[in-house]
Coordinates of N, CA and C in Angstrom, one line a residue:
X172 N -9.0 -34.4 36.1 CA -8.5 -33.9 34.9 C -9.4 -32.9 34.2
X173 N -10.9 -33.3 34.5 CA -12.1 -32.1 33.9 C -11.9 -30.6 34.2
X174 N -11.3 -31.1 36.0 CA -11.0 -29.8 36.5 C -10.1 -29.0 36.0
X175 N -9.2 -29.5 35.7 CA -7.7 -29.2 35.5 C -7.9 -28.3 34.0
X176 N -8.5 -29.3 32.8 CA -8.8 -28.4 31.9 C -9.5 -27.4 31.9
X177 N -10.4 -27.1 32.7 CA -11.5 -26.3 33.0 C -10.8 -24.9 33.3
X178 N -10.4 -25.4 34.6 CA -8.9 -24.4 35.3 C -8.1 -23.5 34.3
X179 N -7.6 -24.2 33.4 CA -6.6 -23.8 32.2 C -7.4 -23.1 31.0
X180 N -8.6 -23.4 30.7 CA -9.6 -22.6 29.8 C -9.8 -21.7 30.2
X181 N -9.9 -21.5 31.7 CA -10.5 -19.9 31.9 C -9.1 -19.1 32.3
X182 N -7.7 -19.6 32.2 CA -6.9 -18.9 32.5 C -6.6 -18.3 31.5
X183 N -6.4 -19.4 30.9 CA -6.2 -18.8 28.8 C -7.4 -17.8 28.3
X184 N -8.3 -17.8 28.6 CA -9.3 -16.7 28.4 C -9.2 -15.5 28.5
X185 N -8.9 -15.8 30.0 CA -8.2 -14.1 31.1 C -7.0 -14.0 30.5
X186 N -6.4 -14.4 29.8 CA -4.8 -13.9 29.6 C -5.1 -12.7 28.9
X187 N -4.1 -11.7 29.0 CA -4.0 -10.7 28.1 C -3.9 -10.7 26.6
X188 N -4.3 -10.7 25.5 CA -4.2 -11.4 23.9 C -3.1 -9.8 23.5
X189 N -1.9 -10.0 23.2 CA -1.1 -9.2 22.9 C -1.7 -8.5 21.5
X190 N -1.8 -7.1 21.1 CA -2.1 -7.0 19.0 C -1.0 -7.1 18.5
X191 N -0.9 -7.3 17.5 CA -0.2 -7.7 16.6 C 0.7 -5.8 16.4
X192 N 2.3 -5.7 16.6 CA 3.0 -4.3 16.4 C 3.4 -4.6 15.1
X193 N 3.5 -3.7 14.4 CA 4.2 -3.3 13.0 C 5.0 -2.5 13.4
X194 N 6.7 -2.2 12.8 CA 7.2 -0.9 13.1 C 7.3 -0.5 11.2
X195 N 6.7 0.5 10.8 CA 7.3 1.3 9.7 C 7.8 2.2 9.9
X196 N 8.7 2.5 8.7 CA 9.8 3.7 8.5 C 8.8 5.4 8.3
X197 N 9.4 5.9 8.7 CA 8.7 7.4 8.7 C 10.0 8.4 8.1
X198 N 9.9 9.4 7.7 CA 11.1 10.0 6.7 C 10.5 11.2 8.1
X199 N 11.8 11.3 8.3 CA 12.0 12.8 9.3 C 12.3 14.4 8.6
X200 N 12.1 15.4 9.3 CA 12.1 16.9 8.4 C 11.1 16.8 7.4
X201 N 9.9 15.9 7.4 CA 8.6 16.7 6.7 C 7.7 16.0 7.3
X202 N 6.5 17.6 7.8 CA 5.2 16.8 8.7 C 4.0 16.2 7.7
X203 N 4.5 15.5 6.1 CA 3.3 14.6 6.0 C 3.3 13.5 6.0
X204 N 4.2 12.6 6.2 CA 4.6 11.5 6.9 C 4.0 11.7 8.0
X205 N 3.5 12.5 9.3 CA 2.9 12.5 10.0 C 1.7 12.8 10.5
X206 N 1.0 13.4 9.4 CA -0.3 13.5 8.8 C -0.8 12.5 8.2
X207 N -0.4 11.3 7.5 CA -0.6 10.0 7.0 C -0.9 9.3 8.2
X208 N 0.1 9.7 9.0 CA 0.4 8.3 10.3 C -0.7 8.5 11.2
X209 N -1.7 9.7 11.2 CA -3.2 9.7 11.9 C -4.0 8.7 11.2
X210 N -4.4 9.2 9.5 CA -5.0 8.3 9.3 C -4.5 6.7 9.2
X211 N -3.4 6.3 8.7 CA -2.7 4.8 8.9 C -2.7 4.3 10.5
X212 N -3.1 4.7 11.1 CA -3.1 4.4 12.8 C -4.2 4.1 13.1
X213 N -5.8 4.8 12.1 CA -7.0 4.1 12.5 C -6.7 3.2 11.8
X214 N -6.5 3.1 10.6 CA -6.5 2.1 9.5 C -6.3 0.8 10.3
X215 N -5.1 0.7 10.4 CA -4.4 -0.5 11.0 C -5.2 -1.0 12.8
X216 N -6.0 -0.1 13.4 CA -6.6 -0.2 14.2 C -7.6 -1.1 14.4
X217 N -8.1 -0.9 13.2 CA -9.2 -1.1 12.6 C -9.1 -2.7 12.1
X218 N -8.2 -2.8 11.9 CA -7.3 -4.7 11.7 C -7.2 -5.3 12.6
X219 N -7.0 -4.5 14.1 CA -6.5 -5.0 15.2 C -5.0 -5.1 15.3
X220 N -4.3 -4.1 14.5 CA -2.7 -4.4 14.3 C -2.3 -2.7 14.8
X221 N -1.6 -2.5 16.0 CA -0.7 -1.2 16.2 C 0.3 -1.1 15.4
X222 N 0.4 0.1 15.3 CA 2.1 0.1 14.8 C 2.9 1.3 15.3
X223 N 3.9 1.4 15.0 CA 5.0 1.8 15.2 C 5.8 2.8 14.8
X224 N 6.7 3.6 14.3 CA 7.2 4.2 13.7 C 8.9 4.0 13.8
X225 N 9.5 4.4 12.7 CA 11.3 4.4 12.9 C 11.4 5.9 12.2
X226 N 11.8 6.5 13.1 CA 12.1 8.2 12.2 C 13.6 8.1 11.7
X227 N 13.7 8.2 10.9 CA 14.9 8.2 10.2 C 14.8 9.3 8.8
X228 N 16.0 9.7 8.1 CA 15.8 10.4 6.8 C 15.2 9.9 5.7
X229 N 14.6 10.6 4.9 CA 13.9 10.1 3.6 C 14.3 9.2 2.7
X230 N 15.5 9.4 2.5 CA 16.1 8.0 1.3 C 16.5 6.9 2.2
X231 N 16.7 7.2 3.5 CA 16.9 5.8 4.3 C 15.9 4.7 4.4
X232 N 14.4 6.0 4.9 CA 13.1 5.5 5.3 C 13.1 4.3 4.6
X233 N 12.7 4.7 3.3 CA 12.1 3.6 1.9 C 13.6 2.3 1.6
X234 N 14.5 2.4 2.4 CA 15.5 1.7 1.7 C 15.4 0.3 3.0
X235 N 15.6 0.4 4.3 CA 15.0 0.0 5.1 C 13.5 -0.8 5.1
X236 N 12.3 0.2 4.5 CA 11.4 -0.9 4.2 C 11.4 -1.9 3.0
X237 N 12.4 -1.7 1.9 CA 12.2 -2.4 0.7 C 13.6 -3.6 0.9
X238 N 14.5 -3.6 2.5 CA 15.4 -4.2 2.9 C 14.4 -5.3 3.9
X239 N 13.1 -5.2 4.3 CA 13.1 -5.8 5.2 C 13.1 -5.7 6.5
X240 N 13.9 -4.1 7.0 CA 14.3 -4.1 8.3 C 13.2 -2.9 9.2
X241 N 12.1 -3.1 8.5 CA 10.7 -2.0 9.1 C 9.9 -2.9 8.2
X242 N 8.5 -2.9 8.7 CA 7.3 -4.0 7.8 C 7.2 -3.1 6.3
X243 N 7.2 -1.5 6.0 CA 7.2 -1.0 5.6 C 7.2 0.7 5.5
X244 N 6.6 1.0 4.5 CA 7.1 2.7 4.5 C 5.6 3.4 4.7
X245 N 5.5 5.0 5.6 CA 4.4 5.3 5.5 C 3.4 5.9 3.7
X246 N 4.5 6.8 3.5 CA 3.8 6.9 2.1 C 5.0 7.5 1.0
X247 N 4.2 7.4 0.3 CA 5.2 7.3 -1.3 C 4.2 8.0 -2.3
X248 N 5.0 8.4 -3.3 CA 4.5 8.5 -4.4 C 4.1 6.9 -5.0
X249 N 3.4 6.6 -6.0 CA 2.6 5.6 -6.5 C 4.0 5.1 -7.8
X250 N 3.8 3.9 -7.7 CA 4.7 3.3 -8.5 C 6.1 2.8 -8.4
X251 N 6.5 3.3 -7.0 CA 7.8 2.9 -6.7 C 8.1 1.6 -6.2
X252 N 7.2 0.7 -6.6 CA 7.7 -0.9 -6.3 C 8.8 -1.3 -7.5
X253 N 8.7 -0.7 -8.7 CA 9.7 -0.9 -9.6 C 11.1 -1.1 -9.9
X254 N 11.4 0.1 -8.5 CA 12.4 0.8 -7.4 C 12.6 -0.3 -6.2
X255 N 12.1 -0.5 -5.8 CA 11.9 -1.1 -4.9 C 11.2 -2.3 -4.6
X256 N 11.7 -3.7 -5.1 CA 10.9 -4.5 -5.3 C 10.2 -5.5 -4.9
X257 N 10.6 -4.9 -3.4 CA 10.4 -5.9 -2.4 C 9.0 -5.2 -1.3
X258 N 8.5 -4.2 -2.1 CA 7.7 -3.3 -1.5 C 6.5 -3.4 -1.9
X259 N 5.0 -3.5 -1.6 CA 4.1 -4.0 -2.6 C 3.3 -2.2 -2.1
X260 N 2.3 -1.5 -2.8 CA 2.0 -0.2 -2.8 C 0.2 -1.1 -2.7
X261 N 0.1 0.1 -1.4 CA -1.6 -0.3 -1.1 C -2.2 0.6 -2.2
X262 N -3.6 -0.3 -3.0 CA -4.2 0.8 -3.9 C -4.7 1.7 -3.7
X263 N -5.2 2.0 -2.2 CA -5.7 3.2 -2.1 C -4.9 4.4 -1.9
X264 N -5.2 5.6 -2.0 CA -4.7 6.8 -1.6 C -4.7 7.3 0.4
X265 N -3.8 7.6 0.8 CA -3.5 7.8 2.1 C -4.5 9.5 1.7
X266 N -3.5 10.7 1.7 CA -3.3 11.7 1.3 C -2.8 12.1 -0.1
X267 N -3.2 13.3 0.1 CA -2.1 14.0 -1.1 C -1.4 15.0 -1.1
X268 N -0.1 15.3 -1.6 CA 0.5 15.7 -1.4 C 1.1 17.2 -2.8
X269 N 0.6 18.3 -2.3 CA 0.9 19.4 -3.2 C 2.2 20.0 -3.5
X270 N 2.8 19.5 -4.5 CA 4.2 20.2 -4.6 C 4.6 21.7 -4.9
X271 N 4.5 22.6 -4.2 CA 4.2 24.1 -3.9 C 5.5 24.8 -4.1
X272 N 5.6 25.9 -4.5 CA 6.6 26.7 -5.2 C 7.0 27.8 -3.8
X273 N 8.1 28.2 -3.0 CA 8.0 28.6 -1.9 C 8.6 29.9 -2.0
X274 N 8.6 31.1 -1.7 CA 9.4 31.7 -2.6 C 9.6 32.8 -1.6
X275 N 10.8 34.3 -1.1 CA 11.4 35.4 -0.7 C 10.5 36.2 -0.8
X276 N 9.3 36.2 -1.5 CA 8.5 37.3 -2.3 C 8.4 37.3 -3.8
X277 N 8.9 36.9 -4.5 CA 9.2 36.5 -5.9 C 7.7 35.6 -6.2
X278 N 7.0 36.5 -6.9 CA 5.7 35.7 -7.6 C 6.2 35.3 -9.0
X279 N 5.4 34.4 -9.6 CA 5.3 34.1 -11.6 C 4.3 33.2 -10.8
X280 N 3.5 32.9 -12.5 CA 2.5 32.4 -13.5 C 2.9 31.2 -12.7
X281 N 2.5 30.0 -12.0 CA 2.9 28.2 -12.0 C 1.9 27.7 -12.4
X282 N 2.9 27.2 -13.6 CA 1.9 26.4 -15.1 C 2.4 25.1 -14.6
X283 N 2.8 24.2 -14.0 CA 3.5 22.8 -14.1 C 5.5 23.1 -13.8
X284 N 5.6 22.0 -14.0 CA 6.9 21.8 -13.8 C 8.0 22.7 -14.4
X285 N 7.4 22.8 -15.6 CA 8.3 24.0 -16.7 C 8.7 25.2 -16.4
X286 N 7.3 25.7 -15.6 CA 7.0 26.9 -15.3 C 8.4 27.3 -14.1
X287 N 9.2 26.5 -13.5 CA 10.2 26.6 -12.9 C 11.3 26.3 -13.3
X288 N 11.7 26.2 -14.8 CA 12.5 26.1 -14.9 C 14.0 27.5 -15.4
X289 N 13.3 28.7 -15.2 CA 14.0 29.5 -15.4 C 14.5 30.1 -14.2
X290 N 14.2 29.2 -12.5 CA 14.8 30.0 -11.3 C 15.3 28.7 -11.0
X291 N 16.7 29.2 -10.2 CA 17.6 28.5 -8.9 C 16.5 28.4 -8.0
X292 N 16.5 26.4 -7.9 CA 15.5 26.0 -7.3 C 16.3 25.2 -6.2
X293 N 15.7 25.2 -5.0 CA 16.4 24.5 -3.5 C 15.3 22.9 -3.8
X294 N 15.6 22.1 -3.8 CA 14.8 20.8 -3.7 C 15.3 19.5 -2.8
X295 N 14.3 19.1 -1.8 CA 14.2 18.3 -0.9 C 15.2 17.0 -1.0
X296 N 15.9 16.7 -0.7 CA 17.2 15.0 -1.3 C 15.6 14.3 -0.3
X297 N 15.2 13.2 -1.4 CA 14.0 12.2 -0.7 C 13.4 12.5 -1.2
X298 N 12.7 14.2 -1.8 CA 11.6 14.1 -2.3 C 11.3 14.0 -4.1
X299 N 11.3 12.5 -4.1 CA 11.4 11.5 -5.3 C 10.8 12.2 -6.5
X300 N 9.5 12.7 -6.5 CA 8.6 13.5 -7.3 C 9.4 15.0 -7.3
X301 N 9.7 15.7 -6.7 CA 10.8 16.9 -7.2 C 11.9 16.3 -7.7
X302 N 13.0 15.9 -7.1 CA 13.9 15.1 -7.8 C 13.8 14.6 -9.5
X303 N 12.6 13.9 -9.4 CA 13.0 13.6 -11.3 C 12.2 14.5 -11.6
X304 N 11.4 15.5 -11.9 CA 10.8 16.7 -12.2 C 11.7 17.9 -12.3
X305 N 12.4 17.7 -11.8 CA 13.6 18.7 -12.0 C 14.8 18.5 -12.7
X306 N 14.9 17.3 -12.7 CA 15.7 17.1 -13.5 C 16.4 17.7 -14.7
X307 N 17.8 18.2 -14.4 CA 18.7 19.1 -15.9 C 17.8 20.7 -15.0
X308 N 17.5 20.7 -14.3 CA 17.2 21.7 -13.6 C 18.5 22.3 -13.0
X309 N 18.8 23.9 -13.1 CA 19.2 24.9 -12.3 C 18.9 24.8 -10.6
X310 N 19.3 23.7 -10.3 CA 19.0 23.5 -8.2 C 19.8 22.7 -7.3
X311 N 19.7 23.3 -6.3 CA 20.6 22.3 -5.0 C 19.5 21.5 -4.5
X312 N 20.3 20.2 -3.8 CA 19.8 19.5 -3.3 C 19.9 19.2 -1.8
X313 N 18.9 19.9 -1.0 CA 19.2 20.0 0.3 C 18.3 19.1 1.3
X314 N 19.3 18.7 2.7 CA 18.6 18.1 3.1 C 17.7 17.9 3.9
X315 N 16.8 19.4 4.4 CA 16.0 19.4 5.4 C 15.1 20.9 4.8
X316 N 14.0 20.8 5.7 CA 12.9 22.3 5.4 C 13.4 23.3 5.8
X317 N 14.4 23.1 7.1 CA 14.7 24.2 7.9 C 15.8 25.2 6.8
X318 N 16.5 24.3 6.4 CA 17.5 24.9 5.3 C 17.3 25.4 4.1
X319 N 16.1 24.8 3.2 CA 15.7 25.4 2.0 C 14.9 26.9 2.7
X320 N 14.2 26.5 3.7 CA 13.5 28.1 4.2 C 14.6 28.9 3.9
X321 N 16.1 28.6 5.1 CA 17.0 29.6 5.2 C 18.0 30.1 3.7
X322 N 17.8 29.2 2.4 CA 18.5 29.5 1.7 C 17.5 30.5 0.7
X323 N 16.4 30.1 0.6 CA 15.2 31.0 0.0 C 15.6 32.4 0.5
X324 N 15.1 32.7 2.0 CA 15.0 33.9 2.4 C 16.6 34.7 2.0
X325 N 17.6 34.0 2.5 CA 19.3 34.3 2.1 C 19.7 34.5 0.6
X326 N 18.8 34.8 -0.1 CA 18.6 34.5 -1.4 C 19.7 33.8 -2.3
X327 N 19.9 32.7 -1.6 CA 20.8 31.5 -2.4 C 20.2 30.3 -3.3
X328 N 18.5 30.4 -3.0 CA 17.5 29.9 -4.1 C 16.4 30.5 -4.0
X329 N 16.2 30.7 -5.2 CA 14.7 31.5 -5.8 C 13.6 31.1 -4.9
X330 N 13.7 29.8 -5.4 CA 12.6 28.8 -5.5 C 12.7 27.5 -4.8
X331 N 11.9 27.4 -3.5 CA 12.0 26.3 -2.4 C 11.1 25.2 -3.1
X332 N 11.0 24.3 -3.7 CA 10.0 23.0 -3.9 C 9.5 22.0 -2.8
X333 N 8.2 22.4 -2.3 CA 7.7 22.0 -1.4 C 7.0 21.6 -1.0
X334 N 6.0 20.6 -0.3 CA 4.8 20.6 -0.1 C 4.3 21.5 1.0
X335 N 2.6 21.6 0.9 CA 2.2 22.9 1.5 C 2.0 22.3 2.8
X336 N 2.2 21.4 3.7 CA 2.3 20.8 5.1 C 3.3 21.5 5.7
X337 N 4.3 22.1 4.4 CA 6.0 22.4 5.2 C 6.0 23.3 6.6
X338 N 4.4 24.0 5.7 CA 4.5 25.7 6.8 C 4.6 25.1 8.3
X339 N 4.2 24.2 8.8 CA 4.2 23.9 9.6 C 5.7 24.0 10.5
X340 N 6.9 23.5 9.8 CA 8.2 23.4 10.0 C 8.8 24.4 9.8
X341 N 8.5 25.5 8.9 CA 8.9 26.9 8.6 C 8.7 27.7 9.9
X342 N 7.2 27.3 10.3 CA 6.4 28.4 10.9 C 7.5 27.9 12.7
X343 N 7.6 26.9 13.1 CA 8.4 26.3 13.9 C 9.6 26.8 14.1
X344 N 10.5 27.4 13.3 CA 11.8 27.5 13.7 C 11.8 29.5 13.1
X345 N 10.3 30.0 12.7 CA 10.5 31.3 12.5 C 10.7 31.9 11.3
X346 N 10.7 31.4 9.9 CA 11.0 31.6 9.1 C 10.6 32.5 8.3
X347 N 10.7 33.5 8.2 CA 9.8 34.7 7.2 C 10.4 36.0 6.9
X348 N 10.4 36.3 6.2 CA 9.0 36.6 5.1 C 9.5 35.4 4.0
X349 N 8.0 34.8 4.0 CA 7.9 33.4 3.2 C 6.2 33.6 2.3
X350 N 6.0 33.5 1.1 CA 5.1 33.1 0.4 C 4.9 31.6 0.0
X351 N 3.8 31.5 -0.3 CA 3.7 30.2 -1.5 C 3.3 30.6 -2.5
X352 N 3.3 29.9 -3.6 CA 2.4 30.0 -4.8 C 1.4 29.5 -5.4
X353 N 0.1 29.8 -5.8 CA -0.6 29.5 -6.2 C -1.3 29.6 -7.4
X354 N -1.6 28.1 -8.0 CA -1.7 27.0 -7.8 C -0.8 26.2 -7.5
X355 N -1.0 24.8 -6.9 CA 0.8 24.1 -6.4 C 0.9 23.6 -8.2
X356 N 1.9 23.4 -8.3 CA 3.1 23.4 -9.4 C 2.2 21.9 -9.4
X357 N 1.9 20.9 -8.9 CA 1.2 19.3 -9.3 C 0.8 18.7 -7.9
X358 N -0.5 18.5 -7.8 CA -0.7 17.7 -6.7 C -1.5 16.4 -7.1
X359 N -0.9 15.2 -6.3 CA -0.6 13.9 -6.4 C -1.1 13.0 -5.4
X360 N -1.5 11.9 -5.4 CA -2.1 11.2 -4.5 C -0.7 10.5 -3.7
X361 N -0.8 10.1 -2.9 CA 0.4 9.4 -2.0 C -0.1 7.9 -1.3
X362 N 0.6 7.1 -1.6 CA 0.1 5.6 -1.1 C 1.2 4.9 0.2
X363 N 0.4 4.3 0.9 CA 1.4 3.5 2.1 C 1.7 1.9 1.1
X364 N 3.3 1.7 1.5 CA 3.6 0.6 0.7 C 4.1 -0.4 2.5
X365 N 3.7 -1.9 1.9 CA 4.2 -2.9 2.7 C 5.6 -3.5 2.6
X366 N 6.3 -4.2 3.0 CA 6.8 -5.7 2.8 C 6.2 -6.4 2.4
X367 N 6.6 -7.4 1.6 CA 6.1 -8.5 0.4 C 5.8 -9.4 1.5
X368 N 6.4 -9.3 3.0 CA 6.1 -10.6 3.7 C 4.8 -10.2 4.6
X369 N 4.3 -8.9 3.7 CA 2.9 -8.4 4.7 C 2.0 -8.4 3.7
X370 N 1.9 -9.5 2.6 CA 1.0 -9.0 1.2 C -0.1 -9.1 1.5
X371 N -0.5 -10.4 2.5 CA -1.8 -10.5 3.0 C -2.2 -8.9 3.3
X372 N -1.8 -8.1 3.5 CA -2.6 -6.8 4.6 C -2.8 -6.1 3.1
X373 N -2.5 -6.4 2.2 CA -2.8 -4.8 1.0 C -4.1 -5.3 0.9
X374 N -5.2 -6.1 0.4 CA -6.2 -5.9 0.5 C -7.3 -5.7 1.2
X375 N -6.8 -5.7 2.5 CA -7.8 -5.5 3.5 C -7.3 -4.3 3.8
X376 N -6.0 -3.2 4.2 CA -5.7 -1.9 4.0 C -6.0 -1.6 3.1
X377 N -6.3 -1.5 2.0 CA -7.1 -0.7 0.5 C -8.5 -0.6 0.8
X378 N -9.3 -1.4 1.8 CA -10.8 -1.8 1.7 C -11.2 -1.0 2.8
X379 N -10.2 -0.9 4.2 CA -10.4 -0.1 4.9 C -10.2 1.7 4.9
X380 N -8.9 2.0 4.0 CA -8.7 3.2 3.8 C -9.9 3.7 3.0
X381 N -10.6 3.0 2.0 CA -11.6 3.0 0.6 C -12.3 3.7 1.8
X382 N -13.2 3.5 2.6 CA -14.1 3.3 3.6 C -13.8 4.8 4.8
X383 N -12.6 4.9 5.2 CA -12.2 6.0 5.8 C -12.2 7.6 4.7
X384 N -11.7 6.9 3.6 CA -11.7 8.0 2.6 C -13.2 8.3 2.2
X385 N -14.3 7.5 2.2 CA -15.5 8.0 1.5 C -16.3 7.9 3.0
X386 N -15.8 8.2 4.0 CA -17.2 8.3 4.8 C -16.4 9.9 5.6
X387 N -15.6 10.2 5.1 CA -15.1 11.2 5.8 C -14.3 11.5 6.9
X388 N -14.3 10.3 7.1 CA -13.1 10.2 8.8 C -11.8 10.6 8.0
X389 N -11.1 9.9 7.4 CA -9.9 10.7 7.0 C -10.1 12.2 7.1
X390 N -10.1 13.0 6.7 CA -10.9 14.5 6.7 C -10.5 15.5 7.9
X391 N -11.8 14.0 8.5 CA -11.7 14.8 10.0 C -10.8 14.2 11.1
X392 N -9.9 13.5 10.9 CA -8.6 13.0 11.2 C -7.5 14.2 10.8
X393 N -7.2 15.1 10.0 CA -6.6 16.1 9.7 C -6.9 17.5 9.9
X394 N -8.4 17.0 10.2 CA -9.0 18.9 10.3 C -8.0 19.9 11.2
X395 N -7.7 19.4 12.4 CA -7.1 20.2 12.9 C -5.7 20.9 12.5
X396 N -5.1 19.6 11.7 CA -3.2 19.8 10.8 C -3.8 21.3 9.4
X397 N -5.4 20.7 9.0 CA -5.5 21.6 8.2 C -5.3 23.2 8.1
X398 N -6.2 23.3 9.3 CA -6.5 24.6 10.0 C -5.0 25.5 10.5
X399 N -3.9 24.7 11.1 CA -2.9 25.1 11.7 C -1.4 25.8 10.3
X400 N -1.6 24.5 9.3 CA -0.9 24.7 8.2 C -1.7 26.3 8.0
X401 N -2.9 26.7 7.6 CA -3.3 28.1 7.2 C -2.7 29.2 8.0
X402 N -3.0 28.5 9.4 CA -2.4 29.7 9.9 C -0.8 29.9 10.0
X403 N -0.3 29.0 9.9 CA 1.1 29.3 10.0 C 2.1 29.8 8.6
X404 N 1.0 29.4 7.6 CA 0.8 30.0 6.1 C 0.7 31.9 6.6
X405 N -0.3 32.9 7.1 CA -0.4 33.8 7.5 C 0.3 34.2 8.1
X406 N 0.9 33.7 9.4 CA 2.4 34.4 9.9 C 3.3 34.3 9.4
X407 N 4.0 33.7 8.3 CA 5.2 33.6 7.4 C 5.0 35.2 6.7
X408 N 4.0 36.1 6.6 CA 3.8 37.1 5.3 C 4.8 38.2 6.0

């Protein structure tokens, strides 16, 4: 019987120890959901927990994770558990995210939100922070980057509301002559939110992002997304 156990201890040893998969929701047609998912991939590494992704559209993403049917969402604007109540929001900051004014050639002054409200503005359906900032706004509500580019340039809107990651998806299907404007119209921190049935994980994901954000790996986890956005900022002119 000593043997027998003995036998079985060193089998169980050698066994393979499976890590723990998470699948979260990712919002498709914008690359910072996927610029998050470098640094949330060490993050969670870092726990010993893989994860996963579900690419789906933006108002689906978050509806799915606050249903239960993904562990959760990659990132959000801050506050939307209110909305969503089944979602708990890690404290730390993932990224951030610049809401950038995109325009045909067409410069003005961008003072804040206001500062856009005298042009036909194209705005992202999902992107939660343009959506109520625009509000009683002069704008369509469209559902992808590829199409606000094409309605900008077509001049069927002034004014594309964007984040500055987009060039990436602009620069991809060819889109130009394309500016941005500068300064972005409000830039914002973005947080990854869980399932309430993962609450255990928000304070050990806040302690490890804390830690990735101040020693500079996050950073250099994006350096290369950074460099590529500039340039594809420069072939749009």
């Amino acid at each position: 019987m000593t043997r027998i156990l003995a036998l079985l201890a060193v089998l169980m040893a050698a066994w393979p120890v499976r890590a723990e998969v998470l699948v979260l929701s990712q919002g498709i047609n914008d690359p910072l959901p996927a610029r998050a998912l470098l640094i949330l991939r060490e993050a969670y590494r870092r726990l010993g927990i893989t994860i996963e992704t579900e690419q789906v559209p933006n108002e689906r993403a978050i509806v799915l994770a606050d249903s239960g049917q993904t562990s959760g969402d990659l990132i959000r604007i801050g506050g939307l558990s209110a909305t969503y109540p089944n979602l708990i929001q890690v404290p730390e900051p993932v990224v951030t995210f610049e809401s950038t004014a995109f325009t045909a050639g067409l410069t003005f002054p961008v003072k804040g939100w206001e500062s856009l409200r005298p042009y036909h503005l194209c705005v992202m359906r999902g992107n939660k922070l343009a959506e109520i900032n625009t509000e009683g706004m002069n704008r369509e509500i469209v559902g992808t980057i590829e199409g606000m580019g094409r309605m900008v340039i077509a001049g069927h809107c002034e004014v594309a509301v964007l984040g500055r990651q987009v060039w990436l998806e602009l620069d991809r299907h060819g889109l130009r002559p394309l500016i941005s404007l500068d300064p972005p119209i409000q830039v914002v921190p973005l947080y990854h939110y869980v399932h309430r049935r993962h609450a255990d994980l928000v304070p050990r994901l806040a302690k490890v992002l804390k830690e990735l954000n101040a020693d500079g790996t996050s950073a250099r986890l994006v350096a290369a997304d950074d460099h590529a956005i500039e340039e594809a900022r420069r072939r749009a002119r």
